[in-house]
Amino acid sequence: MPLHEGFGIDPAMFEYSGWNPYATPEMAERTVAEAIASYPDPHFYGWAIEHKKRLVGNIGAYDYDAKKNAVEIGVNIEKGSWGKGFATEALTTILQYLSADEGIATITAWCASDNIGSQRALEKARMEKVQVEKDALTIGNSTFDKLWFEFHGEGTEQTA
């Protein structure tokens, strides 16, 4: 299964999140089945990222908060495709879609302070760093600051 092979067995893929829903072929299948089951939810957002008919990543938005009209976004790019602009392109496209087409006012994302590639992708996609939570992430034997980013789309209204 491409998700297990491209994401689940490479420790670099979950080094800064500690989250690995693709660790085994069974977990990868369950994760895909859960995503498919979520399709009827109007606030389910998940996409595969392909290049030349090959899966290179995925992107999704989750934990929609109706009171705040906000959602959190996350992106994964397989290690062999890092540094090629896939994360930035996907983020830019989905941020525009969520804000302009779905009318979501605030889109958030976070990354570990040592995850320079993710920081750059978020910044290039015009997300603004709004908060640093000191020592907020402990993954294995490592502790990182958690960097929070936000995007406010044009034409969307923020709610308190």
PDB file of C-alpha atoms in Angstrom:
ATOM      1  CA  MET A   1       0.000   0.000   0.000  1.00  0.00           C
ATOM      2  CA  PRO A   2       1.548   3.342  -1.068  1.00  0.00           C
ATOM      3  CA  LEU A   3       0.617   5.144   2.158  1.00  0.00           C
ATOM      4  CA  HIS A   4       2.344   2.541   4.305  1.00  0.00           C
ATOM      5  CA  GLU A   5       5.383   2.315   2.037  1.00  0.00           C
ATOM      6  CA  GLY A   6       5.762   6.060   1.436  1.00  0.00           C
ATOM      7  CA  PHE A   7       4.784   7.375   4.853  1.00  0.00           C
ATOM      8  CA  GLY A   8       4.479   4.639   7.450  1.00  0.00           C
ATOM      9  CA  ILE A   9       7.880   2.980   7.447  1.00  0.00           C
ATOM     10  CA  ASP A  10      10.114   6.064   7.190  1.00  0.00           C
ATOM     11  CA  PRO A  11      10.735   7.590  10.659  1.00  0.00           C
ATOM     12  CA  ALA A  12      11.440  10.969   9.042  1.00  0.00           C
ATOM     13  CA  MET A  13       7.764  11.140   8.081  1.00  0.00           C
ATOM     14  CA  PHE A  14       6.566  11.364  11.690  1.00  0.00           C
ATOM     15  CA  GLU A  15       9.697  12.701  13.386  1.00  0.00           C
ATOM     16  CA  TYR A  16       8.061  16.038  14.248  1.00  0.00           C
ATOM     17  CA  SER A  17       4.463  14.938  14.766  1.00  0.00           C
ATOM     18  CA  GLY A  18       4.705  11.607  16.549  1.00  0.00           C
ATOM     19  CA  TRP A  19       1.574  10.649  14.627  1.00  0.00           C
ATOM     20  CA  ASN A  20       1.765   7.744  12.205  1.00  0.00           C
ATOM     21  CA  PRO A  21      -1.600   6.470  10.949  1.00  0.00           C
ATOM     22  CA  TYR A  22       0.208   4.450   8.263  1.00  0.00           C
ATOM     23  CA  ALA A  23       2.584   2.445  10.487  1.00  0.00           C
ATOM     24  CA  THR A  24       1.208  -0.894   9.301  1.00  0.00           C
ATOM     25  CA  PRO A  25      -0.680  -1.830   6.134  1.00  0.00           C
ATOM     26  CA  GLU A  26      -3.749  -2.457   8.318  1.00  0.00           C
ATOM     27  CA  MET A  27      -3.523   1.007   9.912  1.00  0.00           C
ATOM     28  CA  ALA A  28      -3.139   2.605   6.497  1.00  0.00           C
ATOM     29  CA  GLU A  29      -6.215   0.745   5.214  1.00  0.00           C
ATOM     30  CA  ARG A  30      -8.208   1.761   8.299  1.00  0.00           C
ATOM     31  CA  THR A  31      -7.150   5.417   7.865  1.00  0.00           C
ATOM     32  CA  VAL A  32      -8.293   5.391   4.234  1.00  0.00           C
ATOM     33  CA  ALA A  33     -11.580   3.666   5.172  1.00  0.00           C
ATOM     34  CA  GLU A  34     -12.238   6.309   7.848  1.00  0.00           C
ATOM     35  CA  ALA A  35     -11.574   9.075   5.333  1.00  0.00           C
ATOM     36  CA  ILE A  36     -13.962   7.529   2.827  1.00  0.00           C
ATOM     37  CA  ALA A  37     -16.614   7.148   5.536  1.00  0.00           C
ATOM     38  CA  SER A  38     -16.236  10.892   6.261  1.00  0.00           C
ATOM     39  CA  TYR A  39     -17.102  11.980   2.705  1.00  0.00           C
ATOM     40  CA  PRO A  40     -20.751  12.800   3.593  1.00  0.00           C
ATOM     41  CA  ASP A  41     -19.596  15.270   6.281  1.00  0.00           C
ATOM     42  CA  PRO A  42     -19.727  18.769   4.723  1.00  0.00           C
ATOM     43  CA  HIS A  43     -16.682  19.755   6.802  1.00  0.00           C
ATOM     44  CA  PHE A  44     -14.521  16.816   5.801  1.00  0.00           C
ATOM     45  CA  TYR A  45     -11.629  17.950   3.655  1.00  0.00           C
ATOM     46  CA  GLY A  46      -9.025  15.512   2.427  1.00  0.00           C
ATOM     47  CA  TRP A  47      -7.068  15.133  -0.782  1.00  0.00           C
ATOM     48  CA  ALA A  48      -4.274  13.033  -2.225  1.00  0.00           C
ATOM     49  CA  ILE A  49      -1.357  14.847  -3.815  1.00  0.00           C
ATOM     50  CA  GLU A  50      -0.175  13.183  -7.008  1.00  0.00           C
ATOM     51  CA  HIS A  51       2.661  13.921  -9.364  1.00  0.00           C
ATOM     52  CA  LYS A  52       3.004  12.027 -12.630  1.00  0.00           C
ATOM     53  CA  LYS A  53       0.301   9.581 -11.489  1.00  0.00           C
ATOM     54  CA  ARG A  54       2.209   8.769  -8.290  1.00  0.00           C
ATOM     55  CA  LEU A  55       1.101   9.562  -4.741  1.00  0.00           C
ATOM     56  CA  VAL A  56       3.541  12.056  -3.211  1.00  0.00           C
ATOM     57  CA  GLY A  57       1.452  13.308  -0.307  1.00  0.00           C
ATOM     58  CA  ASN A  58      -1.842  14.204   1.219  1.00  0.00           C
ATOM     59  CA  ILE A  59      -3.481  17.294   2.627  1.00  0.00           C
ATOM     60  CA  GLY A  60      -6.528  17.741   4.774  1.00  0.00           C
ATOM     61  CA  ALA A  61      -8.400  20.097   7.022  1.00  0.00           C
ATOM     62  CA  TYR A  62     -10.026  18.861  10.208  1.00  0.00           C
ATOM     63  CA  ASP A  63     -11.531  19.853  13.541  1.00  0.00           C
ATOM     64  CA  TYR A  64     -13.870  22.430  12.029  1.00  0.00           C
ATOM     65  CA  ASP A  65     -15.064  24.874  14.719  1.00  0.00           C
ATOM     66  CA  ALA A  66     -18.409  26.385  13.687  1.00  0.00           C
ATOM     67  CA  LYS A  67     -18.339  29.027  16.454  1.00  0.00           C
ATOM     68  CA  LYS A  68     -15.022  30.402  15.218  1.00  0.00           C
ATOM     69  CA  ASN A  69     -15.564  29.437  11.567  1.00  0.00           C
ATOM     70  CA  ALA A  70     -12.098  27.906  11.726  1.00  0.00           C
ATOM     71  CA  VAL A  71     -10.372  24.726  10.691  1.00  0.00           C
ATOM     72  CA  GLU A  72      -6.892  23.235  11.097  1.00  0.00           C
ATOM     73  CA  ILE A  73      -4.916  22.086   8.071  1.00  0.00           C
ATOM     74  CA  GLY A  74      -2.147  19.531   7.726  1.00  0.00           C
ATOM     75  CA  VAL A  75      -0.016  18.287   4.850  1.00  0.00           C
ATOM     76  CA  ASN A  76       2.330  15.317   4.396  1.00  0.00           C
ATOM     77  CA  ILE A  77       4.807  14.939   1.560  1.00  0.00           C
ATOM     78  CA  GLU A  78       6.811  11.740   1.142  1.00  0.00           C
ATOM     79  CA  LYS A  79      10.511  12.215   1.820  1.00  0.00           C
ATOM     80  CA  GLY A  80      11.627  11.640  -1.778  1.00  0.00           C
ATOM     81  CA  SER A  81       9.527  14.640  -2.837  1.00  0.00           C
ATOM     82  CA  TRP A  82      10.627  17.108  -0.162  1.00  0.00           C
ATOM     83  CA  GLY A  83      11.922  20.467  -1.368  1.00  0.00           C
ATOM     84  CA  LYS A  84      10.100  20.325  -4.704  1.00  0.00           C
ATOM     85  CA  GLY A  85       7.295  22.745  -3.844  1.00  0.00           C
ATOM     86  CA  PHE A  86       4.490  20.187  -3.472  1.00  0.00           C
ATOM     87  CA  ALA A  87       3.590  21.258   0.081  1.00  0.00           C
ATOM     88  CA  THR A  88       3.542  24.956  -0.784  1.00  0.00           C
ATOM     89  CA  GLU A  89       1.479  24.408  -3.928  1.00  0.00           C
ATOM     90  CA  ALA A  90      -1.023  22.180  -2.128  1.00  0.00           C
ATOM     91  CA  LEU A  91      -1.292  24.529   0.846  1.00  0.00           C
ATOM     92  CA  THR A  92      -1.758  27.594  -1.352  1.00  0.00           C
ATOM     93  CA  THR A  93      -4.468  25.886  -3.397  1.00  0.00           C
ATOM     94  CA  ILE A  94      -6.360  24.465  -0.418  1.00  0.00           C
ATOM     95  CA  LEU A  95      -6.110  27.664   1.639  1.00  0.00           C
ATOM     96  CA  GLN A  96      -7.680  29.537  -1.268  1.00  0.00           C
ATOM     97  CA  TYR A  97     -10.381  26.892  -1.667  1.00  0.00           C
ATOM     98  CA  LEU A  98     -11.255  26.758   2.025  1.00  0.00           C
ATOM     99  CA  SER A  99     -11.404  30.530   2.402  1.00  0.00           C
ATOM    100  CA  ALA A 100     -12.931  31.594  -0.932  1.00  0.00           C
ATOM    101  CA  ASP A 101     -15.159  28.627  -1.815  1.00  0.00           C
ATOM    102  CA  GLU A 102     -16.030  27.273   1.638  1.00  0.00           C
ATOM    103  CA  GLY A 103     -16.087  30.677   3.389  1.00  0.00           C
ATOM    104  CA  ILE A 104     -13.876  29.562   6.278  1.00  0.00           C
ATOM    105  CA  ALA A 105     -12.486  32.639   8.040  1.00  0.00           C
ATOM    106  CA  THR A 106      -9.500  31.201   9.880  1.00  0.00           C
ATOM    107  CA  ILE A 107      -7.276  28.307   8.885  1.00  0.00           C
ATOM    108  CA  THR A 108      -4.615  27.214  11.347  1.00  0.00           C
ATOM    109  CA  ALA A 109      -1.627  24.902  11.174  1.00  0.00           C
ATOM    110  CA  TRP A 110       1.246  24.017  13.449  1.00  0.00           C
ATOM    111  CA  CYS A 111       4.683  22.506  13.152  1.00  0.00           C
ATOM    112  CA  ALA A 112       7.623  21.698  15.381  1.00  0.00           C
ATOM    113  CA  SER A 113      10.213  24.452  15.656  1.00  0.00           C
ATOM    114  CA  ASP A 114      12.937  22.211  14.197  1.00  0.00           C
ATOM    115  CA  ASN A 115      10.820  21.333  11.144  1.00  0.00           C
ATOM    116  CA  ILE A 116      12.292  24.002   8.874  1.00  0.00           C
ATOM    117  CA  GLY A 117      10.746  22.555   5.691  1.00  0.00           C
ATOM    118  CA  SER A 118       7.228  22.780   7.086  1.00  0.00           C
ATOM    119  CA  GLN A 119       7.823  26.293   8.411  1.00  0.00           C
ATOM    120  CA  ARG A 120       8.962  27.438   4.984  1.00  0.00           C
ATOM    121  CA  ALA A 121       6.019  25.822   3.211  1.00  0.00           C
ATOM    122  CA  LEU A 122       3.529  27.446   5.600  1.00  0.00           C
ATOM    123  CA  GLU A 123       5.178  30.848   5.219  1.00  0.00           C
ATOM    124  CA  LYS A 124       5.375  30.572   1.410  1.00  0.00           C
ATOM    125  CA  ALA A 125       1.658  29.741   1.383  1.00  0.00           C
ATOM    126  CA  ARG A 126       1.092  33.090   3.157  1.00  0.00           C
ATOM    127  CA  MET A 127       0.333  31.678   6.570  1.00  0.00           C
ATOM    128  CA  GLU A 128       1.468  33.934   9.398  1.00  0.00           C
ATOM    129  CA  LYS A 129       3.203  32.680  12.543  1.00  0.00           C
ATOM    130  CA  VAL A 130       0.977  33.818  15.407  1.00  0.00           C
ATOM    131  CA  GLN A 131       2.135  31.881  18.462  1.00  0.00           C
ATOM    132  CA  VAL A 132       5.041  29.890  19.854  1.00  0.00           C
ATOM    133  CA  GLU A 133       4.272  27.368  22.574  1.00  0.00           C
ATOM    134  CA  LYS A 134       7.562  26.699  24.352  1.00  0.00           C
ATOM    135  CA  ASP A 135       8.434  23.015  24.815  1.00  0.00           C
ATOM    136  CA  ALA A 136       4.871  22.003  23.844  1.00  0.00           C
ATOM    137  CA  LEU A 137       5.777  18.940  21.765  1.00  0.00           C
ATOM    138  CA  THR A 138       7.500  15.903  23.178  1.00  0.00           C
ATOM    139  CA  ILE A 139       8.090  13.186  20.624  1.00  0.00           C
ATOM    140  CA  GLY A 140      10.182  10.268  21.780  1.00  0.00           C
ATOM    141  CA  ASN A 141      13.144  11.753  23.619  1.00  0.00           C
ATOM    142  CA  SER A 142      12.929  15.147  21.897  1.00  0.00           C
ATOM    143  CA  THR A 143      11.072  18.290  22.920  1.00  0.00           C
ATOM    144  CA  PHE A 144      10.224  21.083  20.504  1.00  0.00           C
ATOM    145  CA  ASP A 145       8.483  24.413  20.534  1.00  0.00           C
ATOM    146  CA  LYS A 146       5.117  24.261  18.735  1.00  0.00           C
ATOM    147  CA  LEU A 147       4.745  27.003  16.133  1.00  0.00           C
ATOM    148  CA  TRP A 148       1.184  28.048  15.274  1.00  0.00           C
ATOM    149  CA  PHE A 149       0.306  29.655  11.951  1.00  0.00           C
ATOM    150  CA  GLU A 150      -2.908  31.258  10.684  1.00  0.00           C
ATOM    151  CA  PHE A 151      -4.387  32.213   7.351  1.00  0.00           C
ATOM    152  CA  HIS A 152      -7.281  34.621   6.988  1.00  0.00           C
ATOM    153  CA  GLY A 153      -8.731  34.533   3.524  1.00  0.00           C
ATOM    154  CA  GLU A 154      -9.881  37.627   1.733  1.00  0.00           C
ATOM    155  CA  GLY A 155     -13.618  38.058   1.797  1.00  0.00           C
ATOM    156  CA  THR A 156     -14.183  35.801   4.800  1.00  0.00           C
ATOM    157  CA  GLU A 157     -15.548  37.162   8.018  1.00  0.00           C
ATOM    158  CA  GLN A 158     -13.904  36.313  11.310  1.00  0.00           C
ATOM    159  CA  THR A 159     -16.135  35.523  14.257  1.00  0.00           C
ATOM    160  CA  ALA A 160     -15.158  35.864  17.872  1.00  0.00           C
TER     161      ALA A 160
END
